[in-house]
Amino acid sequence: MKMKLIKTLATIAIAIIAQLSVSQKLVILHTNDMHSMLTGFGPELAYTPMSINNDKTVGGFARLATLLKQEKAKLPNSTLIFDAGDFLMGSIFHAGEQETGFQIPLMKKMGYDAITLGNHEFDYGPGALAKIIRSSIKTGKMPEIVSSNFIFSETSKADDELEKLFKENIIKKYTIIEKNGLKIGIIGIMGEDADEVAPTAKPVTFAKQIKTVKKLTNKLKKEDKVDLVICISHSGFYPDEKKGGYKGEDIKMAKKIKNLDVIISGHTHVKTEKAINVNNTIIVQTGSYARKLGRLELDVENKKVKNFKFSLIPVNDKIMGDAEVNKLINDYKELVSNKFFGPLGLSFSKPIAESNFNVNRNSYITKKPGKVGQFVTDAIKFYIDKHTDKIDFAIEASGPIRESILKGEITPADIFRVSPLGSGYDDIPGYPLAKLYLTGKEIKGLMEVIVKTQGGVGTDSYLHYSGVKIDADIDGGFLKKVKKVYIDGKEIDISKKNEKLYSLAASTYILSFIGRIKKITMGLVKVTPKNAKGQEITDMGKQIIDFDKNKKGIQEGKTWIALVEYLNSFKDTDGDGLPDMPEKYKQ
């Protein structure tokens, strides 16, 4: 009898242990930094989502929708789908979001469970972001929006509408999702670098991400008794070229926080071929533009990840697009084309020029300079000189230049993606072009900064210019490399005694950084932006160029429109009716 009881107890104990150690599977499908690339990455006319094996474009929401559906069907009760921010802003599609709220409900239809907000969701300001989300609610169901470290102003009303969305629990500080018997806590975070490059987010500010995530992780694990905590982070990381591996905000966060299980990363457009394991926190990122879909498979036992597998799945022309999603996008394409291209006599997919070669951006990987920055600044100068008083020179940074111009026929949609960011005071998307004035000595100082940035070809701060040339001694001392400056081919006096003012044009976004040069150079170079009368500028909005003084109000000019007009000025060298890209922009 005693032996029988012992055997019975042993059997029960084994059963309990077996139950406790059962491995539960969870699959996370994820994207980041899609930037409204609804019709893929590549020449617009080449994208054919409803046929396969006939084009080289990658990405596209119709293809992504198919892939998400296929992957989720394998383990429907164990699969979550996330996006790590900057899902908006990057194509003409984002321009219609305030009225239509198109993309967020589309992402829900595609299967997304939760998303976080990135810096580019704030490109039009917190009020516009709130309007996008309100319009999205009217359009259809949304994924859960999780943003954990927003701080709202107690004095300004500019962020009140966004704050209301938090109070109504439409945007959440965290959420809990149950899948396959697992209770999963979800946090969403905006990183420090993302904060720094989001000036239009003001008056919204962001709490430090490590402190925020640590506090919420502890709450979710101890109070809510979740099995896993996943942080959807718009913070990012970079390869560590000196030490190997990776460095950056998400790596630091994993090192500092215990019990954080997974970081789905974004912001830095880094592609991880293998998952990174830091302090038992798994970190992954897919690159950008939905060219890859991340798939992270976890085996969870006793609230711990015991094993994991990660892969990047190509989103390409081998995948037949989802017909319903493709139709929705085509209908929306017609709407935005009529609204934003139509008044300019343009059409979304009608070619306006062609190129026999790629005009590339600076490479963030190889650090090689491209020619598209020169093309953009030449176009800005051409456009302004054509419509208003001529300027002396124009500048642009690499950051706002989002794409290369690829070989083949070029459409307005392709060109818009080169310079898609920002808004002004009219209904046309894009930062307005503005003008300020500097002395010869200040131009010399600015060019010293430009020379300094040219050591960082693969950075957003790399500056391109047109209309000005310099003689520089690369071996010269710090901020003492520029020896001569030429404008319109003539050398100018760069000494302090020359009080003549020279005109500089760029977008209001870029010009807003000119006054910060003193801080960047630790006080060694001082550049004071001035108006035509030599008075210091305090409001860059007052420097916006009026492109048609015969009309009431200020008629803003945009960089992407400058690119269109510049392309139209080129010769048709092969007689096919389309202007051809000049050879000078060939790499």
XYZ file of C-alpha atoms in Angstrom:
587
model
C 0.000 0.000 0.000
C 2.832 2.312 0.946
C 4.692 1.580 -2.306
C 1.504 2.207 -4.286
C 1.071 5.608 -2.610
C 4.683 6.525 -3.327
C 4.254 5.576 -7.001
C 1.063 7.627 -7.195
C 2.730 10.680 -5.659
C 5.708 10.274 -7.973
C 3.399 10.122 -10.982
C 1.628 13.292 -9.856
C 4.956 15.059 -9.257
C 6.243 14.097 -12.701
C 3.009 15.329 -14.276
C 3.275 18.666 -12.448
C 6.926 19.092 -13.445
C 6.113 18.182 -17.032
C 3.308 20.729 -17.061
C 5.551 23.415 -15.643
C 8.252 22.783 -18.215
C 6.016 22.695 -21.288
C 7.532 24.888 -23.987
C 5.134 27.434 -25.465
C 5.888 28.844 -28.871
C 5.542 32.488 -29.857
C 6.274 33.926 -33.306
C 6.826 37.661 -33.752
C 6.595 39.079 -37.274
C 7.882 42.622 -37.439
C 8.794 45.628 -39.572
C 10.213 49.084 -38.903
C 10.746 52.355 -40.765
C 8.382 51.560 -43.637
C 7.947 55.288 -44.412
C 4.685 54.903 -46.358
C 6.364 52.850 -49.091
C 3.023 51.357 -50.063
C 4.103 50.636 -53.640
C 7.527 49.243 -52.929
C 11.131 50.350 -53.162
C 12.302 50.925 -56.723
C 11.134 52.772 -59.851
C 7.404 53.400 -59.585
C 6.641 52.084 -63.072
C 8.502 48.823 -62.418
C 6.328 47.761 -59.469
C 3.952 44.939 -60.510
C 2.559 43.341 -57.344
C -0.112 41.263 -59.077
C 2.356 39.335 -61.228
C 5.528 37.535 -60.212
C 9.097 37.137 -61.453
C 9.023 40.131 -63.778
C 10.467 43.100 -61.847
C 13.332 43.935 -59.502
C 11.441 46.152 -57.069
C 11.282 45.044 -53.449
C 8.772 45.668 -50.706
C 5.257 46.902 -51.298
C 2.296 46.516 -48.957
C 0.360 44.149 -51.255
C 3.261 41.679 -51.205
C 3.840 42.236 -47.488
C 0.160 41.526 -46.803
C 0.430 38.173 -48.577
C 3.578 37.264 -46.669
C 2.064 38.205 -43.307
C -1.009 36.125 -44.085
C 1.097 33.118 -45.123
C 3.356 33.280 -42.080
C 0.513 33.772 -39.623
C -1.378 30.810 -41.107
C 1.440 28.501 -39.976
C 0.827 29.268 -36.275
C -2.293 31.463 -36.112
C -2.726 31.248 -32.338
C 0.944 31.899 -31.593
C 1.777 34.824 -33.894
C 2.042 38.548 -33.155
C 2.766 41.299 -35.701
C 4.481 44.565 -34.707
C 5.932 47.702 -36.294
C 8.630 49.766 -34.558
C 7.708 53.231 -35.846
C 8.274 55.618 -38.751
C 5.622 53.695 -40.655
C 4.492 57.055 -42.098
C 6.340 59.791 -44.024
C 8.403 59.000 -47.095
C 6.103 58.937 -50.120
C 3.291 61.045 -51.546
C 0.851 58.699 -49.785
C 1.540 60.278 -46.391
C 0.369 63.663 -47.674
C -3.272 62.576 -47.571
C -3.216 60.967 -44.136
C -4.752 63.821 -42.129
C -7.916 63.685 -44.187
C -8.093 59.967 -44.928
C -6.381 58.105 -42.069
C -5.565 55.467 -44.664
C -2.429 53.599 -43.624
C -2.964 52.688 -39.956
C -6.279 50.871 -40.621
C -4.641 49.244 -43.659
C -1.943 47.878 -41.349
C -4.654 46.434 -39.091
C -6.243 44.783 -42.111
C -2.824 43.299 -42.909
C -2.690 41.761 -39.436
C -0.664 44.168 -37.278
C -1.364 43.789 -33.558
C 0.619 46.727 -32.138
C 2.726 49.641 -33.379
C 4.726 52.429 -31.787
C 5.177 56.010 -32.964
C 8.519 57.177 -34.380
C 9.969 60.637 -34.876
C 8.651 60.931 -38.434
C 5.074 60.435 -37.288
C 5.577 63.942 -35.825
C 6.768 65.535 -39.079
C 3.597 67.624 -39.362
C 3.429 68.315 -35.616
C 1.494 66.749 -32.699
C -1.796 68.320 -33.774
C -1.549 66.808 -37.248
C -0.584 63.421 -35.787
C -3.685 63.541 -33.602
C -5.748 64.367 -36.680
C -4.246 61.397 -38.566
C -5.199 59.054 -35.728
C -8.724 60.514 -35.442
C -9.194 60.051 -39.188
C -7.862 56.502 -38.866
C -10.496 55.717 -36.232
C -13.204 56.816 -38.678
C -11.683 54.768 -41.499
C -11.519 51.426 -39.681
C -10.018 49.360 -36.898
C -6.449 50.102 -35.823
C -3.597 48.117 -34.312
C -2.940 49.052 -30.706
C -0.741 52.160 -30.573
C 1.744 51.908 -27.711
C 3.952 54.875 -26.782
C 5.244 54.807 -23.229
C 7.429 57.868 -22.698
C 5.446 60.850 -24.029
C 5.358 63.955 -21.817
C 2.755 66.608 -22.626
C 3.085 70.333 -22.048
C 1.218 71.869 -19.133
C 1.262 75.330 -20.728
C 0.973 74.909 -24.504
C -2.241 73.842 -26.195
C -0.411 72.591 -29.300
C -0.326 68.994 -28.037
C -3.751 68.911 -26.361
C -5.439 66.862 -29.086
C -2.723 64.221 -28.939
C -2.935 64.158 -25.149
C -6.680 63.484 -25.415
C -5.903 60.290 -27.327
C -3.870 59.090 -24.339
C -6.604 60.022 -21.898
C -9.109 58.103 -24.034
C -6.732 55.097 -24.062
C -6.510 55.187 -27.851
C -2.755 55.569 -27.471
C -1.518 53.456 -24.564
C 1.523 53.563 -22.311
C 1.555 49.771 -22.404
C -0.734 46.916 -23.299
C -1.072 43.211 -22.512
C -1.830 40.631 -25.207
C -2.485 36.922 -24.637
C -1.275 34.384 -27.207
C -1.006 30.597 -26.956
C -1.453 30.710 -23.197
C 1.214 33.382 -22.801
C 0.541 36.745 -21.209
C 2.713 39.301 -23.020
C 3.388 42.878 -21.910
C 4.044 45.369 -24.707
C 5.935 48.652 -24.234
C 6.554 51.288 -26.941
C 9.390 53.783 -26.714
C 10.822 56.845 -28.486
C 14.615 56.997 -28.230
C 16.895 59.929 -27.469
C 18.300 60.315 -30.993
C 14.803 60.060 -32.464
C 13.770 62.812 -30.057
C 16.684 65.024 -31.133
C 15.767 64.781 -34.827
C 12.077 65.514 -34.196
C 11.940 69.312 -33.723
C 8.334 69.364 -34.936
C 7.252 67.140 -32.020
C 7.327 70.151 -29.683
C 5.818 70.843 -27.211
C 5.731 67.051 -26.699
C 8.878 65.802 -24.975
C 10.013 62.291 -24.129
C 11.089 60.723 -20.844
C 14.388 58.819 -20.768
C 13.750 55.425 -22.295
C 15.803 53.278 -19.900
C 14.075 54.672 -16.808
C 10.667 54.313 -18.464
C 11.201 50.775 -19.747
C 12.735 49.576 -16.473
C 9.756 50.877 -14.480
C 7.178 49.361 -16.833
C 9.037 46.054 -17.134
C 9.035 45.681 -13.354
C 5.350 46.578 -13.169
C 4.356 44.154 -15.903
C 6.383 41.278 -14.460
C 5.600 41.786 -10.759
C 2.103 43.292 -10.694
C 0.531 42.064 -13.930
C 2.333 38.696 -13.817
C 3.096 38.665 -17.541
C 5.200 35.864 -19.000
C 7.193 38.089 -21.350
C 7.901 41.791 -21.825
C 8.487 43.050 -25.361
C 9.661 46.593 -26.062
C 8.829 48.007 -29.488
C 11.598 50.584 -29.620
C 12.120 53.498 -31.965
C 15.648 53.991 -30.614
C 17.935 51.743 -32.629
C 21.569 50.719 -32.753
C 24.519 50.658 -35.171
C 27.365 48.295 -36.041
C 30.402 49.015 -33.851
C 33.101 49.395 -36.506
C 35.938 49.533 -33.974
C 35.054 46.750 -31.552
C 32.724 44.659 -33.702
C 29.168 43.772 -32.802
C 26.691 46.568 -32.181
C 26.364 49.704 -30.092
C 23.639 52.250 -29.461
C 20.550 52.950 -27.435
C 18.821 49.577 -27.666
C 22.052 47.737 -26.825
C 22.525 50.002 -23.812
C 18.917 49.489 -22.758
C 19.305 45.699 -22.845
C 22.434 45.918 -20.695
C 20.741 48.118 -18.097
C 17.393 46.334 -17.693
C 16.777 42.872 -16.272
C 13.766 40.785 -17.299
C 13.287 42.599 -20.614
C 12.840 39.702 -23.022
C 12.707 41.180 -26.538
C 13.423 44.508 -28.232
C 11.811 44.982 -31.645
C 13.995 47.838 -32.846
C 13.681 50.647 -35.369
C 14.914 54.142 -36.294
C 18.459 53.350 -37.468
C 17.483 51.310 -40.568
C 19.869 48.524 -39.527
C 19.336 45.011 -40.874
C 20.174 42.188 -38.443
C 20.815 38.924 -40.277
C 21.048 37.236 -36.874
C 19.277 38.133 -33.649
C 21.440 39.928 -31.078
C 21.443 38.556 -27.535
C 22.462 41.099 -24.901
C 21.953 40.263 -21.224
C 19.359 37.632 -22.263
C 17.430 40.286 -24.182
C 16.886 39.448 -27.853
C 17.216 42.442 -30.202
C 16.189 42.486 -33.883
C 15.648 45.029 -36.675
C 14.703 44.600 -40.350
C 16.338 47.526 -42.161
C 13.739 49.786 -43.777
C 10.981 50.266 -46.359
C 9.446 46.785 -45.781
C 12.092 45.214 -47.987
C 12.390 42.444 -45.389
C 9.988 40.928 -42.888
C 11.492 39.868 -39.577
C 10.454 36.526 -38.096
C 11.468 35.798 -34.502
C 10.412 32.419 -33.110
C 10.606 31.942 -29.343
C 10.328 28.842 -27.168
C 9.143 29.969 -23.744
C 9.361 27.892 -20.563
C 8.529 29.127 -17.070
C 8.412 32.773 -18.196
C 11.855 32.564 -19.817
C 12.954 32.375 -23.443
C 14.784 29.057 -23.667
C 15.469 29.034 -27.405
C 14.972 31.390 -30.303
C 15.317 31.435 -34.086
C 15.424 34.511 -36.282
C 15.236 35.090 -40.008
C 14.693 37.927 -42.454
C 12.210 37.053 -45.182
C 12.616 38.956 -48.490
C 9.592 40.900 -49.677
C 10.088 40.714 -53.423
C 8.629 39.852 -56.824
C 8.438 36.158 -56.015
C 5.416 36.964 -53.837
C 2.013 37.521 -55.424
C 0.400 40.581 -53.905
C -2.831 40.537 -51.929
C -5.581 41.628 -54.343
C -7.713 43.441 -51.763
C -4.798 45.430 -50.341
C -3.551 46.241 -53.844
C -6.965 47.607 -54.871
C -7.202 49.766 -51.754
C -3.770 51.222 -52.494
C -4.591 51.854 -56.161
C -7.780 53.705 -55.197
C -5.822 55.785 -52.687
C -3.103 56.393 -55.283
C -5.667 58.000 -57.585
C -6.908 60.217 -54.757
C -3.468 61.556 -53.769
C -2.430 61.957 -57.408
C -5.450 64.125 -58.175
C -5.035 66.194 -55.012
C -1.290 66.820 -54.939
C 0.062 66.195 -58.447
C -2.979 67.205 -60.492
C -2.861 70.971 -59.734
C 0.744 71.000 -61.000
C -0.181 69.264 -64.247
C 1.441 66.034 -63.078
C 0.261 62.475 -62.566
C 1.444 59.825 -60.103
C 2.737 57.396 -62.733
C 3.256 59.520 -65.845
C 7.003 59.807 -66.664
C 8.531 63.281 -66.645
C 12.153 62.337 -67.445
C 14.504 59.375 -67.728
C 18.011 58.374 -66.726
C 20.446 55.833 -68.141
C 22.131 55.461 -64.756
C 21.439 55.638 -61.031
C 21.933 58.975 -59.296
C 22.784 57.682 -55.854
C 22.564 58.963 -52.311
C 25.617 58.918 -50.105
C 26.085 55.356 -48.908
C 25.574 54.823 -45.183
C 27.278 51.436 -45.537
C 30.282 51.955 -47.844
C 30.648 55.662 -46.881
C 30.972 56.548 -50.575
C 29.538 59.912 -51.687
C 26.792 59.925 -54.288
C 25.655 62.558 -56.787
C 22.020 63.016 -55.803
C 22.960 65.681 -53.224
C 24.596 67.742 -55.951
C 21.532 67.225 -58.143
C 19.219 68.404 -55.349
C 21.172 71.577 -54.532
C 21.590 72.424 -58.230
C 17.831 72.016 -58.611
C 17.063 74.288 -55.651
C 19.278 77.045 -57.067
C 17.837 76.623 -60.581
C 14.255 76.739 -59.280
C 14.735 79.837 -57.134
C 16.718 81.691 -59.796
C 13.981 80.925 -62.328
C 11.063 82.215 -60.253
C 12.456 84.891 -57.917
C 15.532 86.992 -57.225
C 18.682 84.985 -57.831
C 20.494 83.499 -54.864
C 24.216 83.101 -54.346
C 24.181 79.476 -53.219
C 22.012 76.632 -51.910
C 22.617 73.823 -49.418
C 20.997 70.554 -48.387
C 21.919 67.848 -45.864
C 21.945 64.122 -46.563
C 19.296 63.404 -43.927
C 16.265 64.871 -45.760
C 17.390 63.230 -49.036
C 15.593 59.924 -48.642
C 16.190 58.076 -51.917
C 18.388 57.773 -54.969
C 17.040 58.431 -58.460
C 17.107 55.051 -60.158
C 17.821 54.165 -63.767
C 14.790 54.207 -66.055
C 11.746 56.397 -66.536
C 11.201 58.846 -63.681
C 7.733 59.745 -62.384
C 6.598 62.502 -59.991
C 6.073 59.793 -57.351
C 9.725 58.743 -57.707
C 10.922 62.328 -57.398
C 8.738 63.088 -54.393
C 10.375 60.209 -52.525
C 13.782 61.886 -52.943
C 12.659 64.847 -50.816
C 9.361 63.939 -49.127
C 9.612 65.349 -45.630
C 7.902 68.180 -43.816
C 5.162 70.693 -44.438
C 4.713 74.436 -44.631
C 1.738 76.758 -44.340
C -0.017 75.677 -47.537
C -1.608 72.409 -48.667
C 1.390 71.228 -50.698
C 3.592 68.705 -48.853
C 7.251 69.458 -48.180
C 9.270 71.964 -46.175
C 9.107 75.426 -47.788
C 12.253 76.928 -49.273
C 13.607 79.995 -47.505
C 16.477 82.451 -47.799
C 18.850 84.114 -45.371
C 21.992 86.223 -45.626
C 25.560 85.791 -44.357
C 28.803 87.761 -44.558
C 31.865 86.429 -46.352
C 33.486 85.524 -43.037
C 30.360 83.644 -41.972
C 30.266 81.760 -45.276
C 33.870 80.766 -44.654
C 32.810 79.485 -41.222
C 29.870 77.596 -42.726
C 32.149 76.013 -45.316
C 34.538 74.957 -42.549
C 31.628 73.091 -40.985
C 30.743 71.575 -44.374
C 34.334 70.404 -44.866
C 34.216 68.897 -41.387
C 30.982 67.004 -42.122
C 32.403 65.632 -45.361
C 34.474 63.255 -43.292
C 31.168 61.644 -42.354
C 29.841 60.755 -45.793
C 27.493 58.161 -44.338
C 25.827 60.551 -41.886
C 22.632 62.602 -42.053
C 24.573 65.807 -41.322
C 26.733 65.622 -44.465
C 26.112 68.895 -46.356
C 25.819 69.362 -50.110
C 26.008 72.758 -51.839
C 25.590 74.512 -55.198
C 26.738 77.948 -56.381
C 29.753 78.172 -54.097
C 33.223 76.659 -54.414
C 36.181 76.599 -52.069
C 39.911 76.047 -51.967
C 40.683 73.959 -48.903
C 43.763 72.470 -47.301
C 42.684 69.082 -45.986
C 45.751 69.005 -43.754
C 44.878 72.370 -42.214
C 44.030 72.726 -38.548
C 40.635 72.276 -36.947
C 38.223 74.730 -38.638
C 41.186 76.246 -40.504
C 40.987 74.292 -43.741
C 39.113 76.744 -46.020
C 41.520 79.171 -47.714
C 39.364 80.745 -50.447
C 35.649 80.977 -51.241
C 34.198 81.567 -54.727
C 30.634 82.603 -55.559
C 29.532 82.665 -59.181
C 33.129 81.836 -60.072
C 34.557 84.922 -58.366
C 36.608 84.917 -55.184
C 34.990 86.793 -52.306
C 36.587 88.567 -49.378
C 36.269 86.284 -46.329
C 37.813 88.720 -43.885
C 35.916 90.425 -41.084
C 36.075 93.792 -42.847
C 33.832 92.606 -45.721
C 30.294 93.497 -44.604
C 28.609 92.560 -47.888
C 25.750 90.081 -47.471
C 25.375 86.948 -49.597
C 22.151 84.970 -50.013
C 21.815 81.337 -49.006
C 18.744 79.178 -49.677
C 17.532 75.839 -48.356
C 14.438 74.432 -46.706
C 13.291 76.039 -43.472
C 14.249 72.781 -41.747
C 17.897 72.978 -42.836
C 18.191 76.736 -42.276
C 16.918 76.320 -38.719
C 20.222 74.588 -37.928
C 22.460 77.423 -39.219
C 22.205 79.391 -35.994
C 23.433 76.351 -34.045
C 26.869 76.356 -35.659
C 28.340 78.236 -32.696
C 27.303 75.375 -30.419
C 28.466 72.687 -32.870
C 31.929 74.274 -33.108
C 32.173 74.942 -29.359
C 32.072 78.691 -29.992
C 34.912 78.721 -32.523
C 32.625 79.663 -35.432
C 29.745 82.089 -35.085
C 27.173 82.382 -37.861
C 24.248 84.749 -37.364
C 21.386 84.261 -39.867
C 20.238 87.654 -41.168
C 17.567 89.089 -43.425
C 18.335 91.259 -46.456
C 18.697 94.329 -44.206
C 21.305 92.621 -42.050
C 18.971 92.161 -39.093
C 19.251 88.942 -37.088
C 16.535 86.396 -37.873
C 14.474 85.115 -34.979
C 11.674 83.470 -36.985
C 12.693 81.399 -40.015
C 9.070 81.333 -41.132
C 9.400 84.998 -42.110
C 12.191 84.085 -44.539
C 10.065 81.789 -46.706
C 10.481 82.715 -50.369
C 7.385 83.918 -52.242
C 7.428 82.202 -55.637
C 4.599 84.267 -57.134
C 4.250 87.824 -55.851
C 1.276 88.423 -58.132
C -0.866 86.137 -55.980
C -2.225 86.906 -52.534
C -0.195 85.525 -49.660
C 3.076 83.640 -49.910
C 3.284 81.011 -52.636
C 5.694 78.463 -51.187
C 8.308 76.573 -53.156
C 9.216 72.981 -52.306
C 12.369 71.004 -52.963
C 10.562 68.159 -54.723
C 8.905 70.642 -57.107
C 12.348 72.128 -57.751
C 13.532 68.651 -58.761
C 10.608 68.255 -61.173
C 11.242 71.622 -62.839
C 14.976 70.992 -63.019
C 14.381 67.644 -64.740
C 12.051 69.356 -67.218
C 14.861 71.751 -68.147
C 17.124 68.956 -69.432
C 17.508 68.098 -73.111
C 15.867 65.096 -74.726
C 19.080 63.571 -76.056
C 17.576 60.384 -77.514
C 14.465 61.882 -79.121
C 11.893 59.832 -77.207
C 10.053 62.831 -75.797
C 11.511 62.645 -72.283
C 14.319 64.839 -70.900
C 17.470 62.866 -70.084
C 19.567 63.074 -66.916
C 22.900 64.779 -67.769
C 26.082 62.714 -67.552
C 27.526 65.072 -64.925
C 25.362 63.325 -62.317
C 26.715 59.899 -63.214
C 28.823 58.341 -60.470
